[in-house]
CSV table of C-alpha atoms in Angstrom, one decimal:
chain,number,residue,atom,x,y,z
A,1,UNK,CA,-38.2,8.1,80.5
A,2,UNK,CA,-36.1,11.2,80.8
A,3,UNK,CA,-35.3,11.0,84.9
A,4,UNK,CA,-32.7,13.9,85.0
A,5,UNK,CA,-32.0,17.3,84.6
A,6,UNK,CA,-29.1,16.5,82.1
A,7,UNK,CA,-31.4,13.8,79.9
A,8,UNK,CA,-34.1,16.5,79.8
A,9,UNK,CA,-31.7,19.4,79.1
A,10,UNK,CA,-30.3,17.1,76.1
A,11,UNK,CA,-32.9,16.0,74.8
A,12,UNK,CA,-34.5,20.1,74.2
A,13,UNK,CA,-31.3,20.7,72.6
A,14,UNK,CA,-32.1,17.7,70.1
A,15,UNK,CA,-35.4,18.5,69.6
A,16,UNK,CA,-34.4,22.2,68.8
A,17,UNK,CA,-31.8,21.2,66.6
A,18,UNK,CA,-34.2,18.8,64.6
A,19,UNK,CA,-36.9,21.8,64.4
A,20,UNK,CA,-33.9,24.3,63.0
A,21,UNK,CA,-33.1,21.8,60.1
A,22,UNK,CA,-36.6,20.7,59.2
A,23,UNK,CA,-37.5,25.0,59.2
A,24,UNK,CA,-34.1,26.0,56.9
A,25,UNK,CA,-35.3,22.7,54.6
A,26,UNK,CA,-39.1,24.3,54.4
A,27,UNK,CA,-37.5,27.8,54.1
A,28,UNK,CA,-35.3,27.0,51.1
A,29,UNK,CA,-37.8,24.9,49.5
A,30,UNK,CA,-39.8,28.0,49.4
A,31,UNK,CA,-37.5,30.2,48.0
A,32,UNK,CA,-36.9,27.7,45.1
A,33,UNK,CA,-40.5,27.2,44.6
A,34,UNK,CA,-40.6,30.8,44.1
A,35,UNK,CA,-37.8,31.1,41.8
A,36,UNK,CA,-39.8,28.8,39.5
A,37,UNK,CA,-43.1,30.4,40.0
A,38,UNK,CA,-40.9,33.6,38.9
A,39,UNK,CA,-39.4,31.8,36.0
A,40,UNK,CA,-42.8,30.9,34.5
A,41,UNK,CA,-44.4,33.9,35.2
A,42,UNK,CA,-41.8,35.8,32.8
A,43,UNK,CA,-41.8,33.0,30.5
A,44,UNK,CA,-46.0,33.3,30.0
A,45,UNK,CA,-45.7,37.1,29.6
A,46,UNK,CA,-42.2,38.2,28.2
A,47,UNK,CA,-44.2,39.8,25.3
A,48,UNK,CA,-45.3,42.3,27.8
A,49,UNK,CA,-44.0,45.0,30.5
A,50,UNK,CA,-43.1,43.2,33.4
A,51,UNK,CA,-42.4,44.8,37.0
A,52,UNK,CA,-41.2,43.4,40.1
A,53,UNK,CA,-44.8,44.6,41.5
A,54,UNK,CA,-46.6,42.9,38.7
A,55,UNK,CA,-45.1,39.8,39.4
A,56,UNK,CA,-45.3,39.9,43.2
A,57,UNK,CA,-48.9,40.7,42.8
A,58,UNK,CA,-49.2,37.7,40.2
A,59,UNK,CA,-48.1,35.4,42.6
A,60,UNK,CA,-49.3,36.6,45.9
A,61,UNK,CA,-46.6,37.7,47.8
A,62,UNK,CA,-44.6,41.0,48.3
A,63,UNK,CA,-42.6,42.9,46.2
A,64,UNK,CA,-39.0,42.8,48.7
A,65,UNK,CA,-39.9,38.7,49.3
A,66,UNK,CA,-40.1,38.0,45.4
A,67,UNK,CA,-37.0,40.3,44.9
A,68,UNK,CA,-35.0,38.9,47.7
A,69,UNK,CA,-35.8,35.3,47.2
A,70,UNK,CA,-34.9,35.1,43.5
A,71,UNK,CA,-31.9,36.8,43.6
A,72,UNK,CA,-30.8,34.3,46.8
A,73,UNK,CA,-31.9,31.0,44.2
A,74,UNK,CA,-30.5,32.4,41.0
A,75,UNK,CA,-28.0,35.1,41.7
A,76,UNK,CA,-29.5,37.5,39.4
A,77,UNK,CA,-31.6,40.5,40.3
A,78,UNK,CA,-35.4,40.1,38.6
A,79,UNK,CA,-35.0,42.9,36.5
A,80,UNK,CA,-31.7,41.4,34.4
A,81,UNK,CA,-33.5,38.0,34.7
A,82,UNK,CA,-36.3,39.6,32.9
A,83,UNK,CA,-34.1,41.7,30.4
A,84,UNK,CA,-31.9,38.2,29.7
A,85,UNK,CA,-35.2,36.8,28.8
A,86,UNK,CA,-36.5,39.5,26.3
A,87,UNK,CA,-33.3,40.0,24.4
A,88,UNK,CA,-33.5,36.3,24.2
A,89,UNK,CA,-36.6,36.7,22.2
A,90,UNK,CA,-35.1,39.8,20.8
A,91,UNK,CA,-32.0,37.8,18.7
A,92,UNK,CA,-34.3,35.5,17.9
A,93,UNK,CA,-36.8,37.6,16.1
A,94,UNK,CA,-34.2,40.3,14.7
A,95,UNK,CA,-32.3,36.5,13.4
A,96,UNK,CA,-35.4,35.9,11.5
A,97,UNK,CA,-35.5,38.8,9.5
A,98,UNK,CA,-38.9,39.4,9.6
A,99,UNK,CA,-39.8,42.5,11.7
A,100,UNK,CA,-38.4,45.9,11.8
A,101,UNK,CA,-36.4,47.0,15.1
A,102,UNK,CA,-39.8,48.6,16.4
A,103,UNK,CA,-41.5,46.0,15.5
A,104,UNK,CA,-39.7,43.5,17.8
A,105,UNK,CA,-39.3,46.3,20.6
A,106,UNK,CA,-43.2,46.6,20.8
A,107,UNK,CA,-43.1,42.7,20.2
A,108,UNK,CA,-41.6,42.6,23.3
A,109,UNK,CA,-43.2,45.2,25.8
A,110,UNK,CA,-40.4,47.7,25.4
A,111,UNK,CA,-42.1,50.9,26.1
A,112,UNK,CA,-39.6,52.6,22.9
A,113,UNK,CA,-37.1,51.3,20.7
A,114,UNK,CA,-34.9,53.2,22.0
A,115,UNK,CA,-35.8,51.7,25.8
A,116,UNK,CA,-35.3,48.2,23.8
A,117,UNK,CA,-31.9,49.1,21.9
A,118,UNK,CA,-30.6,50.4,25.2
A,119,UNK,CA,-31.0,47.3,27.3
A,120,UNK,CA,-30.4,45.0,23.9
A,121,UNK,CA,-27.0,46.8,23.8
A,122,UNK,CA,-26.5,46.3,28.4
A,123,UNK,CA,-27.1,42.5,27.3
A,124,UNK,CA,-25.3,41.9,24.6
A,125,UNK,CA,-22.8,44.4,24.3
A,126,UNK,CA,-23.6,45.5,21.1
A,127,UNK,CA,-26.5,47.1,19.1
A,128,UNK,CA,-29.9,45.8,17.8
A,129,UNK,CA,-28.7,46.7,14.7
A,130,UNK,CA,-25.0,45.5,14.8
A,131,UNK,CA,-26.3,41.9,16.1
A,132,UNK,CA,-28.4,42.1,12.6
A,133,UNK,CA,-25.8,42.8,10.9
A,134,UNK,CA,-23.5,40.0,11.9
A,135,UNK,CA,-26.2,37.7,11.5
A,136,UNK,CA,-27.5,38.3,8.3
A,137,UNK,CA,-27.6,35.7,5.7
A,138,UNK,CA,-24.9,35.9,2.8
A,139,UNK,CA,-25.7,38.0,-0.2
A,140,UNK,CA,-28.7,39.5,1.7
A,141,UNK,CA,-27.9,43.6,1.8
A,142,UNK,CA,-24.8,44.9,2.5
A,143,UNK,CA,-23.3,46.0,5.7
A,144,UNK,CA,-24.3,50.0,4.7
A,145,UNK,CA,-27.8,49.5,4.6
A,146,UNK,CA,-29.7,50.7,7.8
């Protein structure tokens, strides 16, 4: 049905254009799909040492894809993702009153408390200990107790 030059010319230029949109579609749809995979991922194992390489390996892809795609979906780089996450768990545990500060850094796949009070404190902007402090319940220890 296309009898000239021109219709055929116009009609490869549709066709491309259709291709292009249903590719970008697939492409994005990927790189969300991976942001979730990524989310879960850290969600089942927060309690451990998490890499980038870990993860990629975990899901079957590489370590630059994983890297690149979740910061494109989320705007955050895995590794602060992945910090957000543990101090997260951190506040919630140190809230409780229940462990000691080493307790919650091995708790959480910290490799040292002081690994754990360093990024706690890049988070948060203030100390393991000072985020205990301001949480703790009234008439339970005094502010000079360590």
């Amino acid at each position: 049905r296309l009898g000239t030059l021109g219709q055929i010319i116009q009609w490869i230029n549709w066709f491309k254009e259709a291709v292009s949109r249903i590719l970008e579609r697939r492409r994005d749809t990927r790189v969300d799909k991976i942001a979730e995979m990524v989310r879960e991922y850290v969600m089942e194992h927060y309690k451990e040492r998490i890499t980038l390489g870990q993860a990629a390996e975990a899901l079957n892809i590489s370590q630059g894809y994983l890297s690149t795609a979740f910061k494109k979906q989320s705007g955050e780089s895995f590794t602060n993702y992945v910090s957000a996450i543990k101090i997260e768990k951190a506040k919630e545990l140190i809230a409780s009153h229940q462990y000691m500060m080493y307790e919650v850094s091995d708790l959480l796949g910290f490799d040292t408390p002081f690994c754990f009070s360093k990024v706690f404190k890049k988070v948060e902007g203030v100390s393991p200990r000072e985020f205990m402090q301001s949480h703790m319940p009234e008439g339970m220890g005094d502010s000079s107790e360590e």
